PDB file of C-alpha atoms in Angstrom:
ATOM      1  CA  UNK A  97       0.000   0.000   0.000  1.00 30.00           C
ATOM      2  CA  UNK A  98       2.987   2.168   0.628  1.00 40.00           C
ATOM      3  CA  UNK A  99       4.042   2.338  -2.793  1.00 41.00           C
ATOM      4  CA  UNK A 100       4.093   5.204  -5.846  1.00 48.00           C
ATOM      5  CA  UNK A 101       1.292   5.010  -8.148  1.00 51.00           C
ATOM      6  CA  UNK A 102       3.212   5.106 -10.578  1.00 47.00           C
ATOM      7  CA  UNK A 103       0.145   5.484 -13.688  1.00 51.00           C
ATOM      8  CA  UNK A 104       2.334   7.180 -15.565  1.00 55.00           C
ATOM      9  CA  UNK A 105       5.755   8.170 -16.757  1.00 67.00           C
ATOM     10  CA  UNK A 106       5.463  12.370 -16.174  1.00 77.00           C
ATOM     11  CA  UNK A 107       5.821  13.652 -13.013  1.00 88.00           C
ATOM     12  CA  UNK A 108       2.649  14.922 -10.521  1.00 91.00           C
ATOM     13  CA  UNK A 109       3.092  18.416  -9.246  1.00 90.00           C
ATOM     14  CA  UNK A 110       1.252  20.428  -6.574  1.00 89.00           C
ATOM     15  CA  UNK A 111      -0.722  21.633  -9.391  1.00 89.00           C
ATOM     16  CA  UNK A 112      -2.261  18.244 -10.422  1.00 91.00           C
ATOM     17  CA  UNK A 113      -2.810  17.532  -6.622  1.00 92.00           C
ATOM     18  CA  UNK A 114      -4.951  20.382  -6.405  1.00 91.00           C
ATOM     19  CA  UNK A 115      -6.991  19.092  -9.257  1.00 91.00           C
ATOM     20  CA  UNK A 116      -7.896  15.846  -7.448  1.00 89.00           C
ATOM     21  CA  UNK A 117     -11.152  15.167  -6.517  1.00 86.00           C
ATOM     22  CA  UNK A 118     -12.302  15.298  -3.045  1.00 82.00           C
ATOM     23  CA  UNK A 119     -13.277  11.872  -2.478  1.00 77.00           C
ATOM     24  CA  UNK A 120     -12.099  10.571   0.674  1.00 73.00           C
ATOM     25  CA  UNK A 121      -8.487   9.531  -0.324  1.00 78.00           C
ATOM     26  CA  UNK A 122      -4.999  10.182   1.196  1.00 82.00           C
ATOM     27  CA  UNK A 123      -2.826  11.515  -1.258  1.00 90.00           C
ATOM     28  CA  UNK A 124       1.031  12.778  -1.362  1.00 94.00           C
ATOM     29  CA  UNK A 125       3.370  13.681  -3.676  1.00 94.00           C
ATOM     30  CA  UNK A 126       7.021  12.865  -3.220  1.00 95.00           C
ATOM     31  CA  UNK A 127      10.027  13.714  -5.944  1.00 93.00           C
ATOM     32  CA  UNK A 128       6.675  13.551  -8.429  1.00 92.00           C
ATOM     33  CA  UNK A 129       5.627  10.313  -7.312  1.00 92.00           C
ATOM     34  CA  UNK A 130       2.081  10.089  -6.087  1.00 91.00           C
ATOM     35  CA  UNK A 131       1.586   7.810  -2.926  1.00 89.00           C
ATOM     36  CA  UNK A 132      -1.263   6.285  -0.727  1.00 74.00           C
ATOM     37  CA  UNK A 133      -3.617   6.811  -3.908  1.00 54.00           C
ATOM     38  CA  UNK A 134      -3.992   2.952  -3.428  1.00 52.00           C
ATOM     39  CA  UNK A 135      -5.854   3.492   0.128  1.00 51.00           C
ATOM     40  CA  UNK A 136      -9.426   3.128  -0.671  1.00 42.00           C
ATOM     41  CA  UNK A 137     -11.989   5.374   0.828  1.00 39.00           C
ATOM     42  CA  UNK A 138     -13.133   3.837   4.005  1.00 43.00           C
ATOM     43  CA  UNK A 139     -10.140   2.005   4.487  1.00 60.00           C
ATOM     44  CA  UNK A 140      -9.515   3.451   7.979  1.00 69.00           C
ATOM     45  CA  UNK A 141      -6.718   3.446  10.522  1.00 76.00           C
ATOM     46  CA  UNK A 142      -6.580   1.512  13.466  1.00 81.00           C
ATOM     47  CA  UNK A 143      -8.076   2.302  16.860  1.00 85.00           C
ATOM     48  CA  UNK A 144      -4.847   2.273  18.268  1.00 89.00           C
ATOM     49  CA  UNK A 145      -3.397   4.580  15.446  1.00 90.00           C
ATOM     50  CA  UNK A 146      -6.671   6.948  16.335  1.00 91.00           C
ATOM     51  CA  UNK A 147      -5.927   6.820  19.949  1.00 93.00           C
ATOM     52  CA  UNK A 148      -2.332   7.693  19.839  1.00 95.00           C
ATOM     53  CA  UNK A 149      -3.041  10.777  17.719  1.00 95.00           C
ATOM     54  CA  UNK A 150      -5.746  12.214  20.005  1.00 95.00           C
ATOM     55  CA  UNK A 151      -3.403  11.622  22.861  1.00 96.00           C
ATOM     56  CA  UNK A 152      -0.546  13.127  21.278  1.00 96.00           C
ATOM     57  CA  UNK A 153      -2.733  16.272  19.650  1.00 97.00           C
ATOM     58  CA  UNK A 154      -4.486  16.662  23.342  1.00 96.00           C
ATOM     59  CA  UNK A 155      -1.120  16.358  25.270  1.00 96.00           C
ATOM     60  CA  UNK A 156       0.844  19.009  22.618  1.00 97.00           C
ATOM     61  CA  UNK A 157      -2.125  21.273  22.513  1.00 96.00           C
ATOM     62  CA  UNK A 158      -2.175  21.215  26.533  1.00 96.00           C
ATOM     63  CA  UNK A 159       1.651  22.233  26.654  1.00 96.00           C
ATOM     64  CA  UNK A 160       1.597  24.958  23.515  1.00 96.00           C
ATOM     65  CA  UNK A 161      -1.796  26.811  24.350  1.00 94.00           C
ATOM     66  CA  UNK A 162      -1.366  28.255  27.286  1.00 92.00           C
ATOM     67  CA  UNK A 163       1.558  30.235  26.685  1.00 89.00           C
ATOM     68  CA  UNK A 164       1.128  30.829  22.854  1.00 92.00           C
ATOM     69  CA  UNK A 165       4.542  28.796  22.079  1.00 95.00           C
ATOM     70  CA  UNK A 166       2.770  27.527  18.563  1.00 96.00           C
ATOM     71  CA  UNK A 167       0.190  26.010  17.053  1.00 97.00           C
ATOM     72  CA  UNK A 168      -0.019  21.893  16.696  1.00 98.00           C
ATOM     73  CA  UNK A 169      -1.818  21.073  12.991  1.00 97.00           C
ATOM     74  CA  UNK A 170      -3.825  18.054  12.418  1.00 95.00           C
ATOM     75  CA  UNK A 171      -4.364  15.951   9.716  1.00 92.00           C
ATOM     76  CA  UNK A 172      -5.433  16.169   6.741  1.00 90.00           C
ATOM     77  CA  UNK A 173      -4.015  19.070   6.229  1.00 94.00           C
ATOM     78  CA  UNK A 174      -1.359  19.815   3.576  1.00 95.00           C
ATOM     79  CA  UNK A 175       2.336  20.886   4.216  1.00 98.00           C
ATOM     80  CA  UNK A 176       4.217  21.657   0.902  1.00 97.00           C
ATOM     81  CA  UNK A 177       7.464  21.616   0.554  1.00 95.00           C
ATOM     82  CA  UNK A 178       9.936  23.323  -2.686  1.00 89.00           C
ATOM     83  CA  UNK A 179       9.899  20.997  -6.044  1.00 82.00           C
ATOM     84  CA  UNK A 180       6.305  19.644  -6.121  1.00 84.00           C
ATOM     85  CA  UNK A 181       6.206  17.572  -2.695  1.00 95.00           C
ATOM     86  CA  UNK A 182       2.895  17.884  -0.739  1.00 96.00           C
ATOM     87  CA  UNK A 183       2.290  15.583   2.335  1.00 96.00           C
ATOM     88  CA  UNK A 184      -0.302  15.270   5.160  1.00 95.00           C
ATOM     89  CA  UNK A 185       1.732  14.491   8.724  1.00 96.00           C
ATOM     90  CA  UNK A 186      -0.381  13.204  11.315  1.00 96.00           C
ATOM     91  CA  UNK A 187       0.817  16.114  13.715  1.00 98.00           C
ATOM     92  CA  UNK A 188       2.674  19.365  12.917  1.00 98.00           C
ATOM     93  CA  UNK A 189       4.277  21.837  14.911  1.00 98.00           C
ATOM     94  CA  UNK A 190       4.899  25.521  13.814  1.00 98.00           C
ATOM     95  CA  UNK A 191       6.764  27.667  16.863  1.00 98.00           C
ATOM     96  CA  UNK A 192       4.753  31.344  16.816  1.00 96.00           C
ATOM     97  CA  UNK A 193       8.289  32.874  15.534  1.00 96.00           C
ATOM     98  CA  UNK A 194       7.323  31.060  12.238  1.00 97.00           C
ATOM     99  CA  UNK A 195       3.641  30.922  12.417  1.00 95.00           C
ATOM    100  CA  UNK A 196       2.930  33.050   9.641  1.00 96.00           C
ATOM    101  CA  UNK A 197       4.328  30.145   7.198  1.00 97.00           C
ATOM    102  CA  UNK A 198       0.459  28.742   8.365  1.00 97.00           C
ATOM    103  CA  UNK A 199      -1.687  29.576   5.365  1.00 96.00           C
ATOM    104  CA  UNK A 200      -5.515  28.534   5.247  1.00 94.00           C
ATOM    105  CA  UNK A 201      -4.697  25.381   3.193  1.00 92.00           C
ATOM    106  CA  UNK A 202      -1.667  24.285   3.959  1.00 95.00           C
ATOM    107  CA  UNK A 203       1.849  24.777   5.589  1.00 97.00           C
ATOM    108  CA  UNK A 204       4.061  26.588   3.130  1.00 96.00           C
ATOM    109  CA  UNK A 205       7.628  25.079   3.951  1.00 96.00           C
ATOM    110  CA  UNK A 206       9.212  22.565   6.588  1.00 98.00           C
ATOM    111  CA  UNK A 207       7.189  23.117  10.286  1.00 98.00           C
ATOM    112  CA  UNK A 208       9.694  22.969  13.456  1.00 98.00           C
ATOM    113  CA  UNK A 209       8.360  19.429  14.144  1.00 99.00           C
ATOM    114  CA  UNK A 210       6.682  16.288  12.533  1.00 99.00           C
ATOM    115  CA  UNK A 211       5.191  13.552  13.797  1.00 98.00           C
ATOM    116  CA  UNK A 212       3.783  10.446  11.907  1.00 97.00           C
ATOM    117  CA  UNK A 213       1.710   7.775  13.475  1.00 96.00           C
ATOM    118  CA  UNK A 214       2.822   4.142  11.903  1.00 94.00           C
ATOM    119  CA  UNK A 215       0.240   2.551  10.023  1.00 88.00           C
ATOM    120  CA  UNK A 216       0.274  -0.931   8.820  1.00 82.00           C
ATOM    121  CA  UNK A 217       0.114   0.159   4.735  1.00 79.00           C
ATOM    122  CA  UNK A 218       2.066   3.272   5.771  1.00 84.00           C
ATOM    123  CA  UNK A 219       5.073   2.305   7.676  1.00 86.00           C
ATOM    124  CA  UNK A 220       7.416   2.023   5.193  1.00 88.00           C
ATOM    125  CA  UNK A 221       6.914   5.228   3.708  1.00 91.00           C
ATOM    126  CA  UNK A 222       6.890   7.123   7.219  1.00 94.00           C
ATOM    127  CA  UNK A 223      10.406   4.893   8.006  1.00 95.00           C
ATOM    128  CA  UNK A 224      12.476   6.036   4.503  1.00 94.00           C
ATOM    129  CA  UNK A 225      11.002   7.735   2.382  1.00 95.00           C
ATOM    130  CA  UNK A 226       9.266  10.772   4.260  1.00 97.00           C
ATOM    131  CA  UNK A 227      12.170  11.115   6.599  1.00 97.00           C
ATOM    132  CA  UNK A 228      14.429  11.359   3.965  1.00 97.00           C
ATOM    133  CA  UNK A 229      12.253  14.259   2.401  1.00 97.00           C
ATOM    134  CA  UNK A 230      11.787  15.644   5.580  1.00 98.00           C
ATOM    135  CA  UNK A 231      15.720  15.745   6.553  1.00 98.00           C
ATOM    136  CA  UNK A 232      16.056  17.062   2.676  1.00 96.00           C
ATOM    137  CA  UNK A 233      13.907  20.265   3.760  1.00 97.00           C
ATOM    138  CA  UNK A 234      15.053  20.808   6.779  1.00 97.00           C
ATOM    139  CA  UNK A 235      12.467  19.637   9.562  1.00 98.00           C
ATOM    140  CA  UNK A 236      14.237  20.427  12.653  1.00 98.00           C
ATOM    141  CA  UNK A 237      12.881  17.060  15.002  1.00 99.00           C
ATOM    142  CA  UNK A 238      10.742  13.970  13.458  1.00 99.00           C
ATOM    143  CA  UNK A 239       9.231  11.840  15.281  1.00 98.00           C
ATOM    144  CA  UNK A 240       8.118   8.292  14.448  1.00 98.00           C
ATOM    145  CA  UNK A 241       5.484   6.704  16.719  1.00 97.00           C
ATOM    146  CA  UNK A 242       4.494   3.366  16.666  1.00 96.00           C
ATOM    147  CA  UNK A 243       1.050   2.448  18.473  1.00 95.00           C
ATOM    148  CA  UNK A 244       1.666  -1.280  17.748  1.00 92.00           C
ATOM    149  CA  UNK A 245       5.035  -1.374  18.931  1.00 95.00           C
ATOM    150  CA  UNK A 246       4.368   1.391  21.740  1.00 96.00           C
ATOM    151  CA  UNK A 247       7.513   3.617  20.854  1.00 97.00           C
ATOM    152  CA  UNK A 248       8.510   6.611  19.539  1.00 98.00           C
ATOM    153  CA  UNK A 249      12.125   7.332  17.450  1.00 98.00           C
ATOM    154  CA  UNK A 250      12.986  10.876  17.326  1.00 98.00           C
ATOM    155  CA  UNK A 251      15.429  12.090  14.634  1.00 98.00           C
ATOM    156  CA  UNK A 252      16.850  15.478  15.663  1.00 98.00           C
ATOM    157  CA  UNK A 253      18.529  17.533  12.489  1.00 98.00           C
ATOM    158  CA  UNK A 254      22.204  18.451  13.287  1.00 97.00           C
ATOM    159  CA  UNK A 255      25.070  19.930  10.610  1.00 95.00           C
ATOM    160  CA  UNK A 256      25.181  16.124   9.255  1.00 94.00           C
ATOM    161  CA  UNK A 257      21.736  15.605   8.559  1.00 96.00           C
ATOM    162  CA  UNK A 258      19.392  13.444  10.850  1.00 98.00           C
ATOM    163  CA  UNK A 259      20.490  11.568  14.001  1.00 97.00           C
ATOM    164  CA  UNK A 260      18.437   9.288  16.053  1.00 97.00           C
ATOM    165  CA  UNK A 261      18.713  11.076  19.300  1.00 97.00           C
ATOM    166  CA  UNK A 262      16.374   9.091  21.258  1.00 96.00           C
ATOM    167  CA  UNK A 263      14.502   5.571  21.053  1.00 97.00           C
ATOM    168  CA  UNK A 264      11.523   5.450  23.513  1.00 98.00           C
ATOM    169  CA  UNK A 265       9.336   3.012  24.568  1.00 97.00           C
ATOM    170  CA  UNK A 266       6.333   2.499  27.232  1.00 96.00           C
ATOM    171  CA  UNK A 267       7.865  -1.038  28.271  1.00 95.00           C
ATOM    172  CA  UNK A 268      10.488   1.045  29.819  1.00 96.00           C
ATOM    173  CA  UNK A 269       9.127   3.952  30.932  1.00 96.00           C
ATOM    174  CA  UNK A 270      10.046   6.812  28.997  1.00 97.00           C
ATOM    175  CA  UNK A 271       9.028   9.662  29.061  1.00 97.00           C
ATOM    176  CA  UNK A 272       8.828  12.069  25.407  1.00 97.00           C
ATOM    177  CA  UNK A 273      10.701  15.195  25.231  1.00 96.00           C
ATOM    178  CA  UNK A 274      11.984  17.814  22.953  1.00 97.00           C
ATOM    179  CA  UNK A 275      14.290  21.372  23.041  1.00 97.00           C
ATOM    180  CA  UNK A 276      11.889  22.478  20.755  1.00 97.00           C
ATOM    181  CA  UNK A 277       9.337  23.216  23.564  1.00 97.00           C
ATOM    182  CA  UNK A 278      11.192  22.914  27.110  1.00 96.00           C
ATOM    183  CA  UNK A 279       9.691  21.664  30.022  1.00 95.00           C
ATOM    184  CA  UNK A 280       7.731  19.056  27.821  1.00 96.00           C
ATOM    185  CA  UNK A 281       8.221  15.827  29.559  1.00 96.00           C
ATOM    186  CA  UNK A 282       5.141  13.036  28.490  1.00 94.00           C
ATOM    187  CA  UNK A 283       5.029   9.802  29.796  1.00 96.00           C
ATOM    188  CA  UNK A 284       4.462   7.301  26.966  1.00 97.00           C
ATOM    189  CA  UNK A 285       2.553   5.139  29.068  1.00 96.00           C
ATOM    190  CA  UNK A 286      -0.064   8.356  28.428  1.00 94.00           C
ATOM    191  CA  UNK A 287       0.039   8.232  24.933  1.00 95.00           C
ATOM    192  CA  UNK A 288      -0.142   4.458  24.366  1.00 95.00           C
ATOM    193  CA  UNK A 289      -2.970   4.234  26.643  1.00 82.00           C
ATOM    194  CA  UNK A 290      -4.067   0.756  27.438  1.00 68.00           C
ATOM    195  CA  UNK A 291      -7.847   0.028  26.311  1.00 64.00           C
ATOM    196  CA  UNK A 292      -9.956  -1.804  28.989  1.00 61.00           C
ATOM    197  CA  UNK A 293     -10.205  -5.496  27.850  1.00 58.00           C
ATOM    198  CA  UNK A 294     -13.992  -6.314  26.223  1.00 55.00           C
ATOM    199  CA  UNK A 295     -15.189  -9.397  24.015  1.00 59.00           C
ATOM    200  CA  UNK A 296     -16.747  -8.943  21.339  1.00 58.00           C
ATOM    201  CA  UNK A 297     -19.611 -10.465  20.145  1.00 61.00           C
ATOM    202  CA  UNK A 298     -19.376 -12.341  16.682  1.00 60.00           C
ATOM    203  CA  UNK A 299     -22.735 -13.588  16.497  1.00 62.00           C
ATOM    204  CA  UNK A 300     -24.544 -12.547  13.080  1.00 62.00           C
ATOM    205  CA  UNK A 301     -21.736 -10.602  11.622  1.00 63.00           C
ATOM    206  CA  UNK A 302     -20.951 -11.589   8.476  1.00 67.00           C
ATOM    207  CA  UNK A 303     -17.534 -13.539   8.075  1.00 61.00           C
ATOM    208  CA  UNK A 304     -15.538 -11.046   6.581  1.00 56.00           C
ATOM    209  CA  UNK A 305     -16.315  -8.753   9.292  1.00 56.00           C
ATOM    210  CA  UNK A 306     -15.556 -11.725  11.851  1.00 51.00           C
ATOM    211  CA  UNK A 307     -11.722 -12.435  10.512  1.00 57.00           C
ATOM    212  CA  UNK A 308     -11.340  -8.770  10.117  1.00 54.00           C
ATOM    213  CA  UNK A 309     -11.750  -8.054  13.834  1.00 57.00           C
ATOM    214  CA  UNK A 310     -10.122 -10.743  14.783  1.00 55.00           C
ATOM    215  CA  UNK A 311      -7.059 -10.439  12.715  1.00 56.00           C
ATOM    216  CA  UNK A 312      -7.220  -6.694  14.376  1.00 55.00           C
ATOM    217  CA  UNK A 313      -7.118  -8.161  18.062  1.00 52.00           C
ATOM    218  CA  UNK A 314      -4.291 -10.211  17.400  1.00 52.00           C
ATOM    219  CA  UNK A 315      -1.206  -9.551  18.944  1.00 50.00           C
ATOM    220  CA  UNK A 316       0.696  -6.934  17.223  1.00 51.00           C
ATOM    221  CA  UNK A 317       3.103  -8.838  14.556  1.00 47.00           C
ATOM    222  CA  UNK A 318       6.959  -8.329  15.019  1.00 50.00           C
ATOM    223  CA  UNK A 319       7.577  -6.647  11.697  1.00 48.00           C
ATOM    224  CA  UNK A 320      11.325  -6.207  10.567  1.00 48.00           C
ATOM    225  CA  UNK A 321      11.658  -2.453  10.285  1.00 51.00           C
ATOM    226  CA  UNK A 322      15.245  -1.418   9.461  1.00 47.00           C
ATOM    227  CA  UNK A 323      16.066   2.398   9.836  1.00 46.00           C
ATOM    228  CA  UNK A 324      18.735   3.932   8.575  1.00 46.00           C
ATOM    229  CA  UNK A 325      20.274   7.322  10.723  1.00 47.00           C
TER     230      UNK A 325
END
């Protein structure tokens, strides 16, 4: 799923993107490479992708507000970048210094911070091939947050490009912070909050719906995820 559509052999620009109908898709263009077009309408993320983000959003919005240090974005909402790249982050952060780069449709240029949620058709292209782009343009701090795996990578830009500077997880406690907004110290055991156990009742679903659910409350499958940085 986390592959170009690659429908043709001339490059998308911000200017086709535009042009796209407003039916329910995700769509991004990379180098002129359109991705995610694959995701069908109604093909939505998990609860514990959902979950994550409204933690994350409420917790960031909590710290920023009150003293005006930014504003936190949501998606969908666009952030383009120079040479025809347009993406959708999960969770944006512009510091007020540089809020007027904040337009009414999108972000115009790299915001201090990113943060994508990892999906199971997305993962791959949140791993390589956005972070790449996003250490191309100069994002300041990325962060990578995985609900299945309960942690969070953050890549910090220095005079080399990327580094990893930290590797979190809720198994061991940590707690998520950045010098982008001192004094922010969050728990991870808040953001990958733990859902109160329930069974589900089967009966007269169809059976689609039945190994879809329970394919869902499976425990979460050790993928091999490789990151360079």
């Amino acid at each position: 799923m986390a592959t170009a559509a690659k429908t043709r052999s001339v490059k998308f620009t911000y200017e086709d993107y535009l042009l796209f109908p407003e039916d329910g898709r995700r769509r991004e263009i990379i180098d002129g490479e359109l991705y995610n077009a694959d995701i069908a309408l109604g093909r939505s993320p998990s609860l514990k992708h959902q979950r994550t983000s409204a933690n994350l959003l409420e917790t960031l919005n909590a710290f920023v507000r009150p003293d005006g240090v930014g504003m936190i974005v949501q998606a969908p909402f666009d952030v383009v970048f120079p040479n025809e790249n347009v993406v959708q982050p999960d969770l944006s952060f512009v510091s007020t210094a540089r809020v007027s780069i904040i337009a009414k449709k999108c972000i115009q240029g790299p915001p201090d911070l990113i943060v994508e949620i990892l999906a199971e058709e997305t993962w791959r292209l949140d791993e390589t091939i956005k972070r790449k782009l996003y250490e191309r343009h100069g994002v300041p701090e990325y962060w990578i947050v995985d609900p299945e795996l309960e942690t969070v990578k953050v890549f910090r830009m220095t005079d080399q490009g990327y580094v990893r500077a930290a590797e979190l997880s809720r198994e061991s406690g940590d707690a998520l912070s950045t010098p982008l907004l001192p004094g922010l110290a969050v728990p991870l055991a808040d953001i990958f909050e733990q859902p109160p156990p329930f069974q589900l009742d089967f009966a007269g679903l169809p059976s689609y719906i039945v190994r879809h659910e329970r394919d869902a409350h499976d425990p979460p499958r050790q993928r091999s995820r490789t990151h360079a940085g």
